[in-house]
Amino acid sequence: MDLRVQVIILAVGLLCLSVPLMDAQLQVGFYDSTCGLAENIVKDEVQKAVLGDAGLGAGLIRMHFHDCFVRGCDGSVLIDSTSGNTAEKDSPVNNPSLRGFEIIDRAKTRIEAQCAGVVSCADILAFAARDSVAITGGFGYNVPAGRRDGRVSLSSEALSNLPPPTADVNQLTQIFSNKGLSQSDMVTLSGAHTLGRSHCTSFTNRLYNFNSTTPQDPSLDPTYAAQLKQQCPQGSTDTSLVVPMDPTSPNRFDNAYYSNILANQGLFTSDQTLISNPTTATQVRQNAQLDAMFKQRFGPAMVKMGQIGVLTGTNGEIRTNCRVIN
């Protein structure tokens, strides 16, 4: 490794240390004295699940993101719908794209057997996302805990709060700013698209119906577009059709996402748009050049995101079953 690279990585490391690591009421090691095995149990369940299906790591990271952007990181995305309410998880933006709920259920069941009524579902989800990053090749990071669970979950709020795959860089910047996250946080967290898969319906507008004069998005690499058309035929009504978010290394947490964008192979408009702005394009190029830089940035960005709208103290509750309000 040459001196310039070492200096850049050191600078990023120092920047990470300067990022506030916790909300005033969240603490690393929050359960050390009340349920010391909690984080180990979550890690064990995530490891077993990802070993059986590598894509579940991406599912848990995405689930944490989708939880935090709606009502804050309160575990509301885990709540099941009832006859009188359609919950977040059944919003069109979450169903069928979110998966991994059964992993949270298994971890919660084991934790409740050890220390009932202590560990929140919101914290279990935050731990599971962190473990998914580390298990698939990213850097581990400490997760401040102490979140409590919310009692409200509404499908309509998912639609109005989650960034759509058609968003441009200005829209994304505003959506993230509304949640207290910077444009730099947005570029970093978008890197989670290096893992997992997408349903064809989330991007086929770029292949067949881009605008009234151009059927195919001109910013999309033609060879990649042709490949996507083979995987997602025009007019198909098969909702099970999926493609990898990162065609080069879909199950490995790495910086390939950013290299794909530079090659005009970002899957969503919201991915490719990151090189349309000079500031975000610079960060894309940095992350594409240095895998370690991206990985060092990702943990602090996740910690910051994990503080959005948290319930602490006596607010909310500790759900006994993550799918049902007490």
XYZ file of N, CA, C and O in Angstrom, residues 91-220:
520
model
N -46.717 -2.501 3.001
C -46.754 -1.420 2.024
C -46.130 -1.916 0.719
O -45.234 -2.765 0.736
N -46.581 -1.426 -0.422
C -45.985 -1.848 -1.704
C -44.475 -1.625 -1.786
O -43.792 -2.331 -2.533
N -43.937 -0.673 -1.015
C -42.492 -0.439 -1.058
C -41.721 -1.446 -0.203
O -40.496 -1.533 -0.288
N -42.431 -2.213 0.626
C -41.778 -3.192 1.498
C -42.108 -4.643 1.164
O -41.317 -5.551 1.442
N -43.265 -4.874 0.616
C -43.715 -6.229 0.320
C -43.834 -6.401 -1.192
O -44.606 -5.678 -1.828
N -43.042 -7.271 -1.805
C -42.306 -8.393 -1.192
C -40.815 -8.160 -1.023
O -40.061 -9.126 -0.850
N -40.334 -6.907 -1.076
C -38.883 -6.694 -1.120
C -38.174 -6.977 0.201
O -37.021 -7.413 0.207
N -38.832 -6.740 1.338
C -38.182 -6.983 2.625
C -38.251 -8.457 3.002
O -39.287 -9.108 2.836
N -37.166 -8.967 3.540
C -37.156 -10.349 4.034
C -36.163 -10.481 5.179
O -35.306 -9.627 5.364
N -36.321 -11.557 5.938
C -35.469 -11.782 7.096
C -36.200 -11.626 8.419
O -35.579 -11.708 9.479
N -37.521 -11.435 8.357
C -38.291 -11.256 9.596
C -38.155 -12.460 10.526
O -38.126 -12.310 11.749
N -38.062 -13.650 9.945
C -37.981 -14.858 10.772
C -36.672 -14.915 11.561
O -36.617 -15.532 12.634
N -35.638 -14.253 11.075
C -34.358 -14.213 11.811
C -34.521 -13.388 13.082
O -34.042 -13.766 14.159
N -35.199 -12.265 12.962
C -35.479 -11.437 14.139
C -36.350 -12.210 15.127
O -36.119 -12.169 16.344
N -37.333 -12.939 14.609
C -38.207 -13.737 15.479
C -37.400 -14.769 16.269
O -37.605 -14.935 17.481
N -36.505 -15.463 15.590
C -35.730 -16.504 16.275
C -34.810 -15.906 17.336
O -34.681 -16.451 18.443
N -34.176 -14.803 17.009
C -33.303 -14.153 17.996
C -34.122 -13.671 19.198
O -33.713 -13.855 20.355
N -35.284 -13.093 18.936
C -36.133 -12.583 20.019
C -36.588 -13.719 20.930
O -36.568 -13.580 22.166
N -36.983 -14.844 20.350
C -37.437 -15.984 21.153
C -36.334 -16.458 22.089
O -36.576 -16.715 23.278
N -35.114 -16.575 21.556
C -33.998 -17.022 22.394
C -33.653 -15.997 23.481
O -33.361 -16.359 24.626
N -33.701 -14.724 23.123
C -33.380 -13.682 24.099
C -34.439 -13.619 25.197
O -34.121 -13.475 26.385
N -35.705 -13.753 24.827
C -36.773 -13.738 25.831
C -36.620 -14.894 26.816
O -36.931 -14.755 28.002
N -36.117 -16.031 26.335
C -35.902 -17.179 27.227
C -34.780 -16.904 28.226
O -34.782 -17.441 29.345
N -33.857 -16.040 27.853
C -32.729 -15.693 28.731
C -33.078 -14.553 29.674
O -32.718 -14.578 30.856
N -33.748 -13.540 29.156
C -34.023 -12.327 29.946
C -35.286 -11.673 29.390
O -35.208 -10.810 28.505
N -36.410 -12.089 29.881
C -37.707 -11.640 29.355
C -37.935 -10.153 29.587
O -37.624 -9.611 30.653
N -38.478 -9.506 28.562
C -38.901 -8.116 28.692
C -37.781 -7.100 28.812
O -38.000 -6.008 29.317
N -36.594 -7.444 28.323
C -35.433 -6.560 28.497
C -34.961 -5.947 27.183
O -34.696 -4.749 27.109
N -34.839 -6.766 26.143
C -34.206 -6.331 24.890
C -35.269 -5.994 23.852
O -36.137 -6.814 23.542
N -35.187 -4.806 23.301
C -36.196 -4.368 22.339
C -35.975 -4.992 20.965
O -34.856 -5.366 20.582
N -37.049 -5.083 20.224
C -36.978 -5.568 18.845
C -36.201 -4.578 17.976
O -35.471 -4.988 17.060
N -36.326 -3.291 18.261
C -35.596 -2.266 17.507
C -34.093 -2.453 17.658
O -33.334 -2.321 16.681
N -33.634 -2.786 18.865
C -32.206 -3.032 19.067
C -31.761 -4.327 18.405
O -30.669 -4.408 17.832
N -32.591 -5.362 18.484
C -32.245 -6.624 17.820
C -32.034 -6.389 16.333
O -31.087 -6.901 15.727
N -32.887 -5.579 15.715
C -32.768 -5.293 14.293
C -31.485 -4.510 13.999
O -30.792 -4.787 13.010
N -31.147 -3.552 14.861
C -29.911 -2.779 14.674
C -28.682 -3.677 14.792
O -27.724 -3.559 14.015
N -28.691 -4.593 15.773
C -27.582 -5.549 15.920
C -27.486 -6.455 14.689
O -26.402 -6.749 14.185
N -28.634 -6.920 14.216
C -28.665 -7.849 13.083
C -28.125 -7.192 11.812
O -27.430 -7.840 11.014
N -28.435 -5.917 11.612
C -27.910 -5.199 10.446
C -26.392 -5.093 10.533
O -25.683 -5.335 9.546
N -25.892 -4.719 11.722
C -24.440 -4.642 11.920
C -23.766 -5.989 11.645
O -22.745 -6.069 10.946
N -24.326 -7.056 12.180
C -23.741 -8.381 11.998
C -23.778 -8.804 10.533
O -22.864 -9.476 10.046
N -24.822 -8.407 9.823
C -24.921 -8.729 8.401
C -23.800 -8.072 7.605
O -23.233 -8.676 6.693
N -23.493 -6.826 7.941
C -22.382 -6.123 7.287
C -21.076 -6.875 7.515
O -20.320 -7.166 6.582
N -20.800 -7.213 8.771
C -19.532 -7.865 9.113
C -19.422 -9.263 8.511
O -18.370 -9.651 7.990
N -20.498 -10.016 8.553
C -20.470 -11.409 8.081
C -20.280 -11.483 6.565
O -19.665 -12.424 6.054
N -20.768 -10.480 5.837
C -20.662 -10.500 4.380
C -19.404 -9.804 3.861
O -19.227 -9.680 2.642
N -18.536 -9.352 4.765
C -17.256 -8.810 4.324
C -16.971 -7.373 4.682
O -15.891 -6.855 4.375
N -17.910 -6.693 5.346
C -17.676 -5.322 5.762
C -16.961 -5.256 7.093
O -16.566 -6.271 7.665
N -16.773 -4.045 7.602
C -16.143 -3.832 8.895
C -17.216 -3.824 9.982
O -18.288 -3.236 9.807
N -16.945 -4.474 11.109
C -17.847 -4.411 12.241
C -17.817 -3.034 12.876
O -16.899 -2.239 12.653
N -18.828 -2.713 13.663
C -18.885 -1.430 14.365
C -19.737 -1.607 15.609
O -20.571 -2.514 15.688
N -19.501 -0.760 16.599
C -20.270 -0.816 17.836
C -21.644 -0.190 17.628
O -21.763 0.867 17.000
N -22.671 -0.831 18.148
C -24.043 -0.329 18.034
C -24.523 0.178 19.383
O -24.744 -0.609 20.302
N -24.679 1.487 19.545
C -25.297 2.004 20.771
C -26.738 1.508 20.858
O -27.464 1.525 19.867
N -27.140 1.040 22.031
C -28.479 0.458 22.190
C -29.228 1.155 23.322
O -28.701 2.026 24.003
N -30.460 0.719 23.491
C -31.352 1.341 24.458
C -32.622 1.848 23.810
O -33.430 2.537 24.433
N -32.801 1.491 22.530
C -34.052 1.843 21.844
C -35.213 1.069 22.470
O -35.050 -0.039 22.944
N -36.389 1.658 22.397
C -37.596 0.948 22.780
C -38.500 0.845 21.554
O -38.294 1.540 20.562
N -39.467 -0.039 21.626
C -40.301 -0.352 20.472
C -41.525 0.541 20.372
O -42.164 0.850 21.384
N -41.854 0.912 19.134
C -43.044 1.719 18.899
C -44.307 0.874 18.873
O -44.264 -0.352 18.771
N -45.437 1.555 18.940
C -46.740 0.865 18.973
C -47.583 1.141 17.740
O -48.738 0.713 17.680
N -47.028 1.866 16.764
C -47.791 2.253 15.575
C -47.022 1.831 14.332
O -45.802 2.016 14.252
N -47.733 1.255 13.364
C -47.126 0.869 12.090
C -48.155 1.050 10.994
O -49.175 0.360 10.971
N -47.906 1.979 10.068
C -48.875 2.336 9.037
C -48.250 2.227 7.649
O -47.212 2.837 7.373
N -48.898 1.477 6.785
C -48.418 1.306 5.419
C -48.212 2.639 4.709
O -47.229 2.830 3.996
N -49.133 3.556 4.890
C -49.074 4.838 4.193
C -47.814 5.622 4.537
O -47.284 6.370 3.707
N -47.310 5.455 5.755
C -46.121 6.207 6.164
C -44.854 5.659 5.504
O -43.884 6.398 5.315
N -44.855 4.390 5.142
C -43.714 3.844 4.406
C -43.634 4.489 3.024
O -42.558 4.889 2.564
N -44.759 4.583 2.374
C -44.796 5.185 1.040
C -44.311 6.628 1.049
O -43.621 7.075 0.127
N -44.648 7.367 2.081
C -44.341 8.797 2.102
C -42.958 9.125 2.666
O -42.510 10.263 2.545
N -42.278 8.162 3.262
C -40.990 8.448 3.893
C -39.779 7.796 3.233
O -38.665 8.301 3.356
N -39.965 6.677 2.556
C -38.830 5.963 1.981
C -38.457 6.534 0.611
O -39.336 6.830 -0.193
N -37.169 6.706 0.349
C -36.753 7.252 -0.956
C -37.065 6.288 -2.089
O -36.744 5.096 -2.003
N -37.700 6.765 -3.164
C -38.044 5.876 -4.273
C -36.842 5.617 -5.176
O -35.908 6.441 -5.235
N -36.824 4.502 -5.894
C -35.699 4.199 -6.789
C -35.592 5.151 -7.973
O -34.585 5.158 -8.679
N -36.628 5.969 -8.181
C -36.630 6.933 -9.287
C -36.109 8.312 -8.883
O -36.057 9.220 -9.709
N -35.700 8.473 -7.621
C -35.294 9.787 -7.121
C -33.978 10.246 -7.743
O -33.077 9.441 -7.976
N -33.871 11.562 -7.978
C -32.601 12.116 -8.443
C -31.785 12.584 -7.241
O -32.241 12.504 -6.096
N -30.583 13.077 -7.493
C -29.662 13.373 -6.395
C -30.193 14.479 -5.485
O -29.996 14.441 -4.263
N -30.882 15.466 -6.045
C -31.427 16.543 -5.215
C -32.563 16.035 -4.329
O -32.662 16.416 -3.151
N -33.416 15.192 -4.895
C -34.502 14.618 -4.099
C -33.954 13.737 -2.981
O -34.418 13.792 -1.840
N -32.945 12.921 -3.293
C -32.336 12.064 -2.276
C -31.713 12.891 -1.164
O -31.864 12.581 0.023
N -30.997 13.939 -1.552
C -30.347 14.798 -0.554
C -31.378 15.380 0.403
O -31.156 15.418 1.619
N -32.529 15.814 -0.136
C -33.570 16.394 0.710
C -34.212 15.347 1.615
O -34.457 15.594 2.797
N -34.481 14.157 1.061
C -35.101 13.087 1.859
C -34.203 12.706 3.030
O -34.668 12.535 4.165
N -32.908 12.574 2.772
C -31.972 12.225 3.848
C -31.819 13.381 4.825
O -31.718 13.172 6.039
N -31.802 14.601 4.321
C -31.710 15.776 5.201
C -32.903 15.839 6.149
O -32.759 16.210 7.327
N -34.078 15.472 5.649
C -35.274 15.464 6.497
C -35.121 14.520 7.686
O -35.812 14.671 8.694
N -34.233 13.539 7.562
C -33.992 12.569 8.641
C -32.735 12.906 9.440
O -32.279 12.104 10.272
N -32.150 14.073 9.180
C -30.952 14.478 9.921
C -29.671 13.892 9.376
O -28.638 13.886 10.065
N -29.700 13.399 8.143
C -28.534 12.779 7.531
C -27.993 13.674 6.411
O -28.758 14.299 5.678
N -26.676 13.717 6.280
C -26.035 14.580 5.294
C -26.015 13.937 3.920
O -26.297 12.740 3.752
N -25.627 14.732 2.937
C -25.473 14.199 1.584
C -24.380 13.130 1.548
O -24.502 12.118 0.860
N -23.330 13.321 2.338
C -22.271 12.317 2.433
C -22.798 11.025 3.043
O -22.464 9.923 2.578
N -23.626 11.140 4.078
C -24.266 9.948 4.659
C -25.080 9.212 3.602
O -25.083 7.977 3.539
N -25.771 9.989 2.769
C -26.624 9.399 1.744
C -25.805 8.571 0.755
O -26.166 7.429 0.426
N -24.683 9.112 0.301
C -23.838 8.384 -0.644
C -23.281 7.118 0.009
O -23.245 6.047 -0.605
N -22.871 7.230 1.262
C -22.311 6.082 1.974
C -23.359 4.994 2.187
O -23.118 3.815 1.913
N -24.526 5.373 2.679
C -25.568 4.379 2.959
C -26.107 3.752 1.675
O -26.518 2.585 1.673
N -26.063 4.490 0.575
C -26.473 3.914 -0.711
C -25.591 2.738 -1.088
O -26.011 1.843 -1.837
N -24.378 2.705 -0.552
C -23.459 1.613 -0.830
C -23.942 0.267 -0.350
O -23.395 -0.772 -0.755
N -24.971 0.239 0.492
C -25.563 -1.032 0.906
C -26.151 -1.776 -0.289
O -26.376 -2.985 -0.224
N -26.367 -1.065 -1.394
C -26.864 -1.707 -2.617
C -25.807 -2.582 -3.269
O -26.054 -3.153 -4.333
N -24.655 -2.693 -2.655
C -23.664 -3.665 -3.130
C -24.106 -5.094 -2.812
O -23.542 -6.050 -3.326
N -25.107 -5.223 -1.948
C -25.652 -6.530 -1.560
C -27.095 -6.657 -2.020
O -27.812 -5.667 -2.126
N -27.512 -7.901 -2.229
C -28.942 -8.159 -2.377
C -29.453 -8.096 -3.797
O -28.707 -8.126 -4.769
N -30.769 -7.986 -3.899
C -31.447 -8.100 -5.174
C -32.587 -7.098 -5.253
O -33.018 -6.543 -4.254
N -33.073 -6.890 -6.468
C -34.204 -5.993 -6.687
C -35.227 -6.675 -7.581
O -34.874 -7.428 -8.494
N -36.490 -6.392 -7.344
C -37.538 -6.842 -8.258
C -37.496 -5.984 -9.517
O -37.219 -4.777 -9.469
N -37.779 -6.612 -10.626
C -37.724 -5.922 -11.916
C -38.592 -4.670 -11.938
O -38.242 -3.666 -12.573
N -39.709 -4.719 -11.255
C -40.650 -3.597 -11.288
C -40.054 -2.302 -10.740
O -40.587 -1.224 -11.001
N -38.945 -2.398 -10.012
C -38.343 -1.194 -9.425
C -37.500 -0.401 -10.422
O -37.138 0.737 -10.134
N -37.174 -0.983 -11.572
C -36.287 -0.275 -12.500
C -36.641 -0.447 -13.974
O -35.982 0.146 -14.841
N -37.661 -1.238 -14.315
C -37.924 -1.487 -15.739
C -38.361 -0.228 -16.493
O -38.298 -0.198 -17.727
N -38.761 0.817 -15.774
C -39.035 2.083 -16.461
C -37.789 2.575 -17.197
O -37.890 3.225 -18.245
N -36.604 2.261 -16.693
C -35.346 2.692 -17.327
C -35.060 1.894 -18.598
O -34.265 2.320 -19.434
N -35.700 0.759 -18.730
C -35.468 -0.102 -19.889
C -36.475 0.125 -21.009
O -36.126 0.015 -22.191
N -37.718 0.424 -20.643
C -38.794 0.424 -21.639
C -39.619 1.712 -21.687
O -40.231 2.007 -22.723
N -39.673 2.459 -20.608
C -40.575 3.627 -20.541
C -39.902 4.806 -19.859
O -40.462 5.421 -18.945
N -38.683 5.135 -20.291
C -37.934 6.171 -19.585
C -38.610 7.533 -19.698
O -38.824 8.213 -18.702
N -38.956 7.940 -20.901
C -39.753 9.164 -21.081
C -40.479 9.077 -22.427
O -40.395 8.075 -23.130
N -41.170 10.132 -22.781
C -42.036 10.092 -23.964
C -41.258 9.986 -25.271
O -41.812 9.570 -26.293
N -39.996 10.356 -25.272
C -39.208 10.325 -26.506
C -38.112 9.260 -26.505
O -37.633 8.867 -27.570
N -37.698 8.803 -25.307
C -36.587 7.845 -25.204
C -37.008 6.658 -24.350
O -37.092 6.769 -23.121
N -37.276 5.511 -24.962
C -37.715 4.344 -24.181
C -36.676 3.900 -23.146
O -37.026 3.541 -22.031
N -35.385 3.931 -23.517
C -34.328 3.443 -22.628
C -33.516 4.600 -22.066
O -33.131 5.514 -22.808
N -33.260 4.575 -20.773
C -32.471 5.610 -20.110
C -31.089 5.699 -20.769
O -30.321 4.739 -20.741
N -30.755 6.852 -21.362
C -29.464 6.975 -22.053
C -28.258 6.912 -21.124
O -27.134 6.705 -21.592
N -28.478 7.085 -19.811
C -27.360 7.010 -18.868
C -27.013 5.568 -18.497
O -26.029 5.321 -17.796
N -27.814 4.613 -18.976
C -27.607 3.204 -18.644
C -26.709 2.554 -19.703
O -26.969 2.667 -20.901
